[in-house]
């Protein structure tokens, strides 16, 4: 049997009963931040529950994939799996976040260039289509696979073992280390990541951009511009000039009536 490390949790502790309980509690608390984010949105721009579920479920699927990939990678060696999981998680929250942002930008540009409307993140059609949600989930999962592959290659660089030995070596209690690695640190970081990624992949314009007025389509900005042009147009001066002409005409007629008439008698 492999010797237990002097510090840190033993092999298989991440999938033990206590570890699974911490992971379930983490998933509940971290996902609740997305619900809090929905209620923090302005009422006029708040997403319906169905759209909110479509947006957040993509993150849930991606987060579950990353989590179980980290658990699997942490149990591959005989070293402390808790510290190795923490290293994976920190890389996912830093370099991985940059890779996710880059992946979303590249995929969004490609689907917009190819005019795949239902594959644009946050766009599901009217009414929302489940097929669009499935396609976007597949795209987001591919981005997460790309991110985890790059992070796994980064972990192959020599030097991570020494960091792993000193990262949590000062904590003598394996249960406390498991709580820190599987709940405290992931909850704080996941709350920030979920908030940022949800803002990244949700629909940017939640209100309708076009208005139907007598069968014609115009944007709110164009409507405001047209109203401002009406208010600033010289029609008011023109009307005023017309009224001035009318008044001057009345005055002229009055003056003609007041002028004395001369009759020449021969």
PDB file of C-alpha atoms in Angstrom:
ATOM      1  CA  UNK A   1       0.000   0.000   0.000  1.00  0.00           C
ATOM      2  CA  UNK A   2       1.155   3.507  -0.770  1.00  0.00           C
ATOM      3  CA  UNK A   3       2.204   5.429   2.351  1.00  0.00           C
ATOM      4  CA  UNK A   4      -0.086   8.217   3.480  1.00  0.00           C
ATOM      5  CA  UNK A   5       1.405  11.690   3.113  1.00  0.00           C
ATOM      6  CA  UNK A   6       2.496  13.456   6.267  1.00  0.00           C
ATOM      7  CA  UNK A   7       0.095  16.273   5.446  1.00  0.00           C
ATOM      8  CA  UNK A   8      -2.928  16.484   3.206  1.00  0.00           C
ATOM      9  CA  UNK A   9      -5.830  14.240   2.382  1.00  0.00           C
ATOM     10  CA  UNK A  10      -5.382  10.633   1.287  1.00  0.00           C
ATOM     11  CA  UNK A  11      -6.059   9.201  -2.148  1.00  0.00           C
ATOM     12  CA  UNK A  12      -9.789   8.827  -2.825  1.00  0.00           C
ATOM     13  CA  UNK A  13     -10.788  11.436  -0.234  1.00  0.00           C
ATOM     14  CA  UNK A  14     -12.315  13.666  -2.924  1.00  0.00           C
ATOM     15  CA  UNK A  15     -14.838  10.957  -3.796  1.00  0.00           C
ATOM     16  CA  UNK A  16     -15.461   9.847  -0.232  1.00  0.00           C
ATOM     17  CA  UNK A  17     -18.721  10.436   1.614  1.00  0.00           C
ATOM     18  CA  UNK A  18     -17.554  13.693   3.190  1.00  0.00           C
ATOM     19  CA  UNK A  19     -16.039  14.886  -0.083  1.00  0.00           C
ATOM     20  CA  UNK A  20     -19.221  14.192  -2.060  1.00  0.00           C
ATOM     21  CA  UNK A  21     -21.286  16.021   0.588  1.00  0.00           C
ATOM     22  CA  UNK A  22     -19.012  19.068   0.262  1.00  0.00           C
ATOM     23  CA  UNK A  23     -19.292  18.948  -3.546  1.00  0.00           C
ATOM     24  CA  UNK A  24     -23.091  18.867  -3.420  1.00  0.00           C
ATOM     25  CA  UNK A  25     -23.132  21.787  -0.984  1.00  0.00           C
ATOM     26  CA  UNK A  26     -20.701  23.667  -3.217  1.00  0.00           C
ATOM     27  CA  UNK A  27     -22.892  23.132  -6.289  1.00  0.00           C
ATOM     28  CA  UNK A  28     -25.979  24.394  -4.436  1.00  0.00           C
ATOM     29  CA  UNK A  29     -24.286  27.511  -3.039  1.00  0.00           C
ATOM     30  CA  UNK A  30     -22.388  28.386  -6.212  1.00  0.00           C
ATOM     31  CA  UNK A  31     -25.441  27.977  -8.450  1.00  0.00           C
ATOM     32  CA  UNK A  32     -27.479  30.177  -6.090  1.00  0.00           C
ATOM     33  CA  UNK A  33     -25.255  33.109  -7.086  1.00  0.00           C
ATOM     34  CA  UNK A  34     -26.712  32.888 -10.603  1.00  0.00           C
ATOM     35  CA  UNK A  35     -30.209  33.139  -9.142  1.00  0.00           C
ATOM     36  CA  UNK A  36     -29.099  36.150  -7.106  1.00  0.00           C
ATOM     37  CA  UNK A  37     -27.695  37.702 -10.271  1.00  0.00           C
ATOM     38  CA  UNK A  38     -31.074  37.327 -12.001  1.00  0.00           C
ATOM     39  CA  UNK A  39     -32.857  39.200  -9.208  1.00  0.00           C
ATOM     40  CA  UNK A  40     -30.194  41.926  -9.335  1.00  0.00           C
ATOM     41  CA  UNK A  41     -31.038  42.615 -12.982  1.00  0.00           C
ATOM     42  CA  UNK A  42     -33.349  45.583 -13.693  1.00  0.00           C
ATOM     43  CA  UNK A  43     -36.995  44.546 -13.874  1.00  0.00           C
ATOM     44  CA  UNK A  44     -37.323  45.827 -17.438  1.00  0.00           C
ATOM     45  CA  UNK A  45     -34.355  43.677 -18.538  1.00  0.00           C
ATOM     46  CA  UNK A  46     -34.844  40.650 -16.287  1.00  0.00           C
ATOM     47  CA  UNK A  47     -34.762  37.376 -18.195  1.00  0.00           C
ATOM     48  CA  UNK A  48     -37.743  35.018 -18.075  1.00  0.00           C
ATOM     49  CA  UNK A  49     -37.154  31.832 -16.108  1.00  0.00           C
ATOM     50  CA  UNK A  50     -36.897  29.743 -19.259  1.00  0.00           C
ATOM     51  CA  UNK A  51     -34.238  31.998 -20.811  1.00  0.00           C
ATOM     52  CA  UNK A  52     -32.417  32.177 -17.481  1.00  0.00           C
ATOM     53  CA  UNK A  53     -32.401  28.378 -17.259  1.00  0.00           C
ATOM     54  CA  UNK A  54     -31.060  28.070 -20.816  1.00  0.00           C
ATOM     55  CA  UNK A  55     -28.260  30.536 -20.020  1.00  0.00           C
ATOM     56  CA  UNK A  56     -27.232  29.135 -16.645  1.00  0.00           C
ATOM     57  CA  UNK A  57     -27.533  25.446 -17.547  1.00  0.00           C
ATOM     58  CA  UNK A  58     -24.687  25.856 -20.039  1.00  0.00           C
ATOM     59  CA  UNK A  59     -22.473  27.031 -17.199  1.00  0.00           C
ATOM     60  CA  UNK A  60     -23.670  24.207 -14.959  1.00  0.00           C
ATOM     61  CA  UNK A  61     -22.757  21.587 -17.580  1.00  0.00           C
ATOM     62  CA  UNK A  62     -19.355  23.169 -18.159  1.00  0.00           C
ATOM     63  CA  UNK A  63     -18.644  23.507 -14.431  1.00  0.00           C
ATOM     64  CA  UNK A  64     -19.551  19.870 -13.798  1.00  0.00           C
ATOM     65  CA  UNK A  65     -17.220  18.779 -16.584  1.00  0.00           C
ATOM     66  CA  UNK A  66     -14.328  20.848 -15.188  1.00  0.00           C
ATOM     67  CA  UNK A  67     -14.989  19.673 -11.637  1.00  0.00           C
ATOM     68  CA  UNK A  68     -15.004  15.950 -12.411  1.00  0.00           C
ATOM     69  CA  UNK A  69     -12.013  16.370 -14.731  1.00  0.00           C
ATOM     70  CA  UNK A  70     -10.095  17.960 -11.848  1.00  0.00           C
ATOM     71  CA  UNK A  71     -11.143  15.184  -9.473  1.00  0.00           C
ATOM     72  CA  UNK A  72     -10.035  12.553 -11.977  1.00  0.00           C
ATOM     73  CA  UNK A  73      -6.688  14.256 -12.619  1.00  0.00           C
ATOM     74  CA  UNK A  74      -6.067  14.743  -8.888  1.00  0.00           C
ATOM     75  CA  UNK A  75      -6.439  11.007  -8.162  1.00  0.00           C
ATOM     76  CA  UNK A  76      -4.063   9.911 -10.926  1.00  0.00           C
ATOM     77  CA  UNK A  77      -0.955  10.292  -8.754  1.00  0.00           C
ATOM     78  CA  UNK A  78      -0.031   9.138  -5.268  1.00  0.00           C
ATOM     79  CA  UNK A  79       0.560  12.706  -4.148  1.00  0.00           C
ATOM     80  CA  UNK A  80      -1.799  14.815  -2.070  1.00  0.00           C
ATOM     81  CA  UNK A  81      -4.977  14.988  -4.217  1.00  0.00           C
ATOM     82  CA  UNK A  82      -6.335  18.005  -2.321  1.00  0.00           C
ATOM     83  CA  UNK A  83      -3.416  20.271  -3.178  1.00  0.00           C
ATOM     84  CA  UNK A  84      -3.363  18.989  -6.759  1.00  0.00           C
ATOM     85  CA  UNK A  85      -7.083  19.734  -7.079  1.00  0.00           C
ATOM     86  CA  UNK A  86      -6.475  23.230  -5.703  1.00  0.00           C
ATOM     87  CA  UNK A  87      -3.716  23.844  -8.265  1.00  0.00           C
ATOM     88  CA  UNK A  88      -6.052  22.733 -11.044  1.00  0.00           C
ATOM     89  CA  UNK A  89      -8.791  24.957  -9.720  1.00  0.00           C
ATOM     90  CA  UNK A  90      -6.551  28.024  -9.420  1.00  0.00           C
ATOM     91  CA  UNK A  91      -5.337  27.547 -12.992  1.00  0.00           C
ATOM     92  CA  UNK A  92      -8.944  27.183 -14.170  1.00  0.00           C
ATOM     93  CA  UNK A  93      -9.889  30.426 -12.414  1.00  0.00           C
ATOM     94  CA  UNK A  94      -6.976  32.433 -13.869  1.00  0.00           C
ATOM     95  CA  UNK A  95      -5.566  31.135 -17.147  1.00  0.00           C
ATOM     96  CA  UNK A  96      -8.697  29.066 -17.770  1.00  0.00           C
ATOM     97  CA  UNK A  97     -10.922  32.145 -17.428  1.00  0.00           C
ATOM     98  CA  UNK A  98      -8.899  33.887 -20.119  1.00  0.00           C
ATOM     99  CA  UNK A  99      -9.186  30.840 -22.377  1.00  0.00           C
ATOM    100  CA  UNK A 100     -12.969  30.684 -21.853  1.00  0.00           C
ATOM    101  CA  UNK A 101     -13.312  34.375 -22.727  1.00  0.00           C
ATOM    102  CA  UNK A 102     -11.193  33.879 -25.841  1.00  0.00           C
ATOM    103  CA  UNK A 103     -13.143  30.762 -26.839  1.00  0.00           C
ATOM    104  CA  UNK A 104     -16.518  32.502 -26.463  1.00  0.00           C
ATOM    105  CA  UNK A 105     -15.323  35.466 -28.540  1.00  0.00           C
ATOM    106  CA  UNK A 106     -13.952  33.249 -31.330  1.00  0.00           C
ATOM    107  CA  UNK A 107     -17.029  31.002 -31.447  1.00  0.00           C
ATOM    108  CA  UNK A 108     -19.366  34.013 -31.402  1.00  0.00           C
ATOM    109  CA  UNK A 109     -17.489  35.607 -34.299  1.00  0.00           C
ATOM    110  CA  UNK A 110     -17.616  32.377 -36.332  1.00  0.00           C
ATOM    111  CA  UNK A 111     -21.351  31.760 -35.852  1.00  0.00           C
ATOM    112  CA  UNK A 112     -22.168  35.403 -36.627  1.00  0.00           C
ATOM    113  CA  UNK A 113     -19.962  35.310 -39.723  1.00  0.00           C
ATOM    114  CA  UNK A 114     -21.672  32.099 -40.886  1.00  0.00           C
ATOM    115  CA  UNK A 115     -25.063  33.564 -39.871  1.00  0.00           C
ATOM    116  CA  UNK A 116     -25.964  30.640 -37.614  1.00  0.00           C
ATOM    117  CA  UNK A 117     -28.497  32.671 -35.643  1.00  0.00           C
ATOM    118  CA  UNK A 118     -29.528  29.976 -33.188  1.00  0.00           C
ATOM    119  CA  UNK A 119     -25.906  29.270 -32.230  1.00  0.00           C
ATOM    120  CA  UNK A 120     -25.298  32.821 -30.995  1.00  0.00           C
ATOM    121  CA  UNK A 121     -24.961  32.615 -27.204  1.00  0.00           C
ATOM    122  CA  UNK A 122     -28.133  33.866 -25.546  1.00  0.00           C
ATOM    123  CA  UNK A 123     -30.303  33.776 -28.690  1.00  0.00           C
ATOM    124  CA  UNK A 124     -32.937  31.044 -28.661  1.00  0.00           C
ATOM    125  CA  UNK A 125     -35.553  32.355 -31.061  1.00  0.00           C
ATOM    126  CA  UNK A 126     -39.094  33.532 -30.432  1.00  0.00           C
ATOM    127  CA  UNK A 127     -40.520  31.382 -28.942  1.00  0.00           C
ATOM    128  CA  UNK A 128     -37.315  29.894 -27.425  1.00  0.00           C
ATOM    129  CA  UNK A 129     -36.234  26.691 -29.143  1.00  0.00           C
ATOM    130  CA  UNK A 130     -34.714  23.763 -27.250  1.00  0.00           C
ATOM    131  CA  UNK A 131     -32.641  22.910 -30.340  1.00  0.00           C
ATOM    132  CA  UNK A 132     -30.851  26.277 -30.082  1.00  0.00           C
ATOM    133  CA  UNK A 133     -30.100  25.606 -26.406  1.00  0.00           C
ATOM    134  CA  UNK A 134     -28.696  22.138 -27.194  1.00  0.00           C
ATOM    135  CA  UNK A 135     -26.463  23.544 -29.941  1.00  0.00           C
ATOM    136  CA  UNK A 136     -25.123  26.282 -27.655  1.00  0.00           C
ATOM    137  CA  UNK A 137     -24.505  23.742 -24.872  1.00  0.00           C
ATOM    138  CA  UNK A 138     -22.404  21.658 -27.256  1.00  0.00           C
ATOM    139  CA  UNK A 139     -20.393  24.714 -28.323  1.00  0.00           C
ATOM    140  CA  UNK A 140     -19.799  25.785 -24.714  1.00  0.00           C
ATOM    141  CA  UNK A 141     -18.791  22.255 -23.719  1.00  0.00           C
ATOM    142  CA  UNK A 142     -16.256  22.216 -26.581  1.00  0.00           C
ATOM    143  CA  UNK A 143     -14.820  25.469 -25.225  1.00  0.00           C
ATOM    144  CA  UNK A 144     -14.467  23.872 -21.777  1.00  0.00           C
ATOM    145  CA  UNK A 145     -12.764  20.811 -23.286  1.00  0.00           C
ATOM    146  CA  UNK A 146     -10.289  23.112 -25.022  1.00  0.00           C
ATOM    147  CA  UNK A 147      -9.679  25.022 -21.779  1.00  0.00           C
ATOM    148  CA  UNK A 148      -9.110  21.861 -19.711  1.00  0.00           C
ATOM    149  CA  UNK A 149      -6.772  20.408 -22.338  1.00  0.00           C
ATOM    150  CA  UNK A 150      -4.580  23.514 -22.238  1.00  0.00           C
ATOM    151  CA  UNK A 151      -4.558  23.538 -18.413  1.00  0.00           C
ATOM    152  CA  UNK A 152      -3.563  19.854 -18.348  1.00  0.00           C
ATOM    153  CA  UNK A 153      -0.655  20.600 -20.678  1.00  0.00           C
ATOM    154  CA  UNK A 154       0.423  23.474 -18.428  1.00  0.00           C
ATOM    155  CA  UNK A 155       0.475  21.095 -15.443  1.00  0.00           C
ATOM    156  CA  UNK A 156       3.072  18.988 -17.249  1.00  0.00           C
ATOM    157  CA  UNK A 157       5.598  21.809 -16.834  1.00  0.00           C
ATOM    158  CA  UNK A 158       8.144  20.871 -14.102  1.00  0.00           C
ATOM    159  CA  UNK A 159       7.920  22.783 -10.845  1.00  0.00           C
ATOM    160  CA  UNK A 160       4.294  22.241  -9.866  1.00  0.00           C
ATOM    161  CA  UNK A 161       5.220  19.407  -7.472  1.00  0.00           C
ATOM    162  CA  UNK A 162       7.212  21.733  -5.216  1.00  0.00           C
ATOM    163  CA  UNK A 163       4.338  24.215  -5.143  1.00  0.00           C
ATOM    164  CA  UNK A 164       1.977  21.380  -4.350  1.00  0.00           C
ATOM    165  CA  UNK A 165       4.074  20.389  -1.308  1.00  0.00           C
ATOM    166  CA  UNK A 166       4.047  23.872   0.205  1.00  0.00           C
ATOM    167  CA  UNK A 167       0.564  24.991  -0.825  1.00  0.00           C
ATOM    168  CA  UNK A 168      -1.368  23.238   1.962  1.00  0.00           C
ATOM    169  CA  UNK A 169       1.479  21.665   3.909  1.00  0.00           C
ATOM    170  CA  UNK A 170       0.849  23.866   6.942  1.00  0.00           C
ATOM    171  CA  UNK A 171      -2.638  22.355   7.515  1.00  0.00           C
ATOM    172  CA  UNK A 172      -2.248  19.154   9.595  1.00  0.00           C
ATOM    173  CA  UNK A 173      -5.951  18.201   9.597  1.00  0.00           C
ATOM    174  CA  UNK A 174      -7.013  16.368   6.389  1.00  0.00           C
ATOM    175  CA  UNK A 175     -10.703  17.173   6.977  1.00  0.00           C
ATOM    176  CA  UNK A 176      -9.991  20.894   7.286  1.00  0.00           C
ATOM    177  CA  UNK A 177      -7.888  20.777   4.140  1.00  0.00           C
ATOM    178  CA  UNK A 178     -10.727  19.039   2.321  1.00  0.00           C
ATOM    179  CA  UNK A 179     -13.187  21.742   3.436  1.00  0.00           C
ATOM    180  CA  UNK A 180     -10.879  24.507   2.234  1.00  0.00           C
ATOM    181  CA  UNK A 181     -10.122  22.809  -1.092  1.00  0.00           C
ATOM    182  CA  UNK A 182     -13.588  21.490  -1.933  1.00  0.00           C
ATOM    183  CA  UNK A 183     -15.858  24.200  -0.502  1.00  0.00           C
ATOM    184  CA  UNK A 184     -14.422  27.498   0.791  1.00  0.00           C
ATOM    185  CA  UNK A 185     -12.028  28.426  -2.022  1.00  0.00           C
ATOM    186  CA  UNK A 186     -14.175  27.008  -4.877  1.00  0.00           C
ATOM    187  CA  UNK A 187     -17.308  28.763  -3.600  1.00  0.00           C
ATOM    188  CA  UNK A 188     -15.660  32.203  -3.586  1.00  0.00           C
ATOM    189  CA  UNK A 189     -13.975  31.746  -6.952  1.00  0.00           C
ATOM    190  CA  UNK A 190     -16.953  30.021  -8.602  1.00  0.00           C
ATOM    191  CA  UNK A 191     -19.305  32.799  -7.511  1.00  0.00           C
ATOM    192  CA  UNK A 192     -17.109  35.335  -9.311  1.00  0.00           C
ATOM    193  CA  UNK A 193     -16.608  33.117 -12.362  1.00  0.00           C
ATOM    194  CA  UNK A 194     -20.315  32.291 -12.714  1.00  0.00           C
ATOM    195  CA  UNK A 195     -21.231  35.969 -12.490  1.00  0.00           C
ATOM    196  CA  UNK A 196     -18.661  36.998 -15.122  1.00  0.00           C
ATOM    197  CA  UNK A 197     -19.316  34.133 -17.548  1.00  0.00           C
ATOM    198  CA  UNK A 198     -23.092  34.593 -17.298  1.00  0.00           C
ATOM    199  CA  UNK A 199     -22.670  38.232 -18.326  1.00  0.00           C
ATOM    200  CA  UNK A 200     -20.455  37.042 -21.172  1.00  0.00           C
ATOM    201  CA  UNK A 201     -22.763  34.444 -22.715  1.00  0.00           C
ATOM    202  CA  UNK A 202     -26.178  35.975 -21.995  1.00  0.00           C
ATOM    203  CA  UNK A 203     -28.054  38.017 -24.560  1.00  0.00           C
ATOM    204  CA  UNK A 204     -26.649  41.530 -24.553  1.00  0.00           C
ATOM    205  CA  UNK A 205     -29.853  43.295 -25.657  1.00  0.00           C
ATOM    206  CA  UNK A 206     -32.809  41.886 -23.810  1.00  0.00           C
ATOM    207  CA  UNK A 207     -35.318  44.428 -25.087  1.00  0.00           C
ATOM    208  CA  UNK A 208     -36.600  44.373 -28.656  1.00  0.00           C
ATOM    209  CA  UNK A 209     -34.467  46.462 -30.945  1.00  0.00           C
ATOM    210  CA  UNK A 210     -37.239  47.087 -33.447  1.00  0.00           C
ATOM    211  CA  UNK A 211     -40.708  48.489 -33.152  1.00  0.00           C
ATOM    212  CA  UNK A 212     -43.564  47.838 -35.551  1.00  0.00           C
ATOM    213  CA  UNK A 213     -45.327  51.070 -36.392  1.00  0.00           C
ATOM    214  CA  UNK A 214     -47.909  50.760 -39.171  1.00  0.00           C
ATOM    215  CA  UNK A 215     -46.062  47.788 -40.612  1.00  0.00           C
ATOM    216  CA  UNK A 216     -42.695  49.562 -40.706  1.00  0.00           C
ATOM    217  CA  UNK A 217     -39.687  48.696 -38.607  1.00  0.00           C
ATOM    218  CA  UNK A 218     -37.571  51.300 -36.885  1.00  0.00           C
ATOM    219  CA  UNK A 219     -35.133  51.223 -34.023  1.00  0.00           C
ATOM    220  CA  UNK A 220     -35.752  53.132 -30.776  1.00  0.00           C
ATOM    221  CA  UNK A 221     -32.657  55.227 -31.490  1.00  0.00           C
ATOM    222  CA  UNK A 222     -34.004  56.161 -34.921  1.00  0.00           C
ATOM    223  CA  UNK A 223     -37.374  56.989 -33.380  1.00  0.00           C
ATOM    224  CA  UNK A 224     -35.732  59.246 -30.807  1.00  0.00           C
ATOM    225  CA  UNK A 225     -33.646  60.893 -33.530  1.00  0.00           C
ATOM    226  CA  UNK A 226     -36.749  61.508 -35.628  1.00  0.00           C
ATOM    227  CA  UNK A 227     -38.563  63.032 -32.670  1.00  0.00           C
ATOM    228  CA  UNK A 228     -35.635  65.300 -31.926  1.00  0.00           C
ATOM    229  CA  UNK A 229     -35.515  66.380 -35.562  1.00  0.00           C
ATOM    230  CA  UNK A 230     -39.216  67.224 -35.433  1.00  0.00           C
ATOM    231  CA  UNK A 231     -38.719  69.275 -32.297  1.00  0.00           C
ATOM    232  CA  UNK A 232     -35.730  71.073 -33.761  1.00  0.00           C
ATOM    233  CA  UNK A 233     -37.168  71.539 -37.266  1.00  0.00           C
ATOM    234  CA  UNK A 234     -37.873  75.072 -38.563  1.00  0.00           C
ATOM    235  CA  UNK A 235     -41.555  74.223 -39.134  1.00  0.00           C
ATOM    236  CA  UNK A 236     -42.475  76.160 -36.033  1.00  0.00           C
ATOM    237  CA  UNK A 237     -40.774  79.264 -37.390  1.00  0.00           C
ATOM    238  CA  UNK A 238     -42.502  78.678 -40.704  1.00  0.00           C
ATOM    239  CA  UNK A 239     -45.876  78.505 -38.992  1.00  0.00           C
ATOM    240  CA  UNK A 240     -45.017  81.610 -37.042  1.00  0.00           C
ATOM    241  CA  UNK A 241     -44.014  83.401 -40.236  1.00  0.00           C
ATOM    242  CA  UNK A 242     -47.321  82.366 -41.804  1.00  0.00           C
ATOM    243  CA  UNK A 243     -49.208  83.740 -38.827  1.00  0.00           C
ATOM    244  CA  UNK A 244     -47.158  86.947 -39.073  1.00  0.00           C
ATOM    245  CA  UNK A 245     -48.072  87.235 -42.741  1.00  0.00           C
ATOM    246  CA  UNK A 246     -51.736  86.760 -41.875  1.00  0.00           C
ATOM    247  CA  UNK A 247     -51.551  89.447 -39.228  1.00  0.00           C
ATOM    248  CA  UNK A 248     -49.710  91.804 -41.559  1.00  0.00           C
ATOM    249  CA  UNK A 249     -52.335  91.087 -44.233  1.00  0.00           C
ATOM    250  CA  UNK A 250     -55.115  91.990 -41.821  1.00  0.00           C
ATOM    251  CA  UNK A 251     -53.301  95.165 -40.859  1.00  0.00           C
ATOM    252  CA  UNK A 252     -52.859  96.047 -44.528  1.00  0.00           C
ATOM    253  CA  UNK A 253     -56.541  95.568 -45.202  1.00  0.00           C
ATOM    254  CA  UNK A 254     -57.440  97.709 -42.200  1.00  0.00           C
ATOM    255  CA  UNK A 255     -55.157 100.440 -43.406  1.00  0.00           C
ATOM    256  CA  UNK A 256     -56.785 100.286 -46.834  1.00  0.00           C
ATOM    257  CA  UNK A 257     -60.177 100.612 -45.244  1.00  0.00           C
ATOM    258  CA  UNK A 258     -59.043 103.603 -43.183  1.00  0.00           C
ATOM    259  CA  UNK A 259     -57.563 105.470 -46.181  1.00  0.00           C
ATOM    260  CA  UNK A 260     -59.856 108.305 -47.315  1.00  0.00           C
ATOM    261  CA  UNK A 261     -61.378 108.034 -50.758  1.00  0.00           C
ATOM    262  CA  UNK A 262     -61.283 111.023 -53.138  1.00  0.00           C
ATOM    263  CA  UNK A 263     -63.863 111.628 -55.839  1.00  0.00           C
ATOM    264  CA  UNK A 264     -63.049 113.854 -58.753  1.00  0.00           C
ATOM    265  CA  UNK A 265     -65.983 115.847 -60.037  1.00  0.00           C
ATOM    266  CA  UNK A 266     -65.712 117.439 -63.424  1.00  0.00           C
TER     267      UNK A 266
END
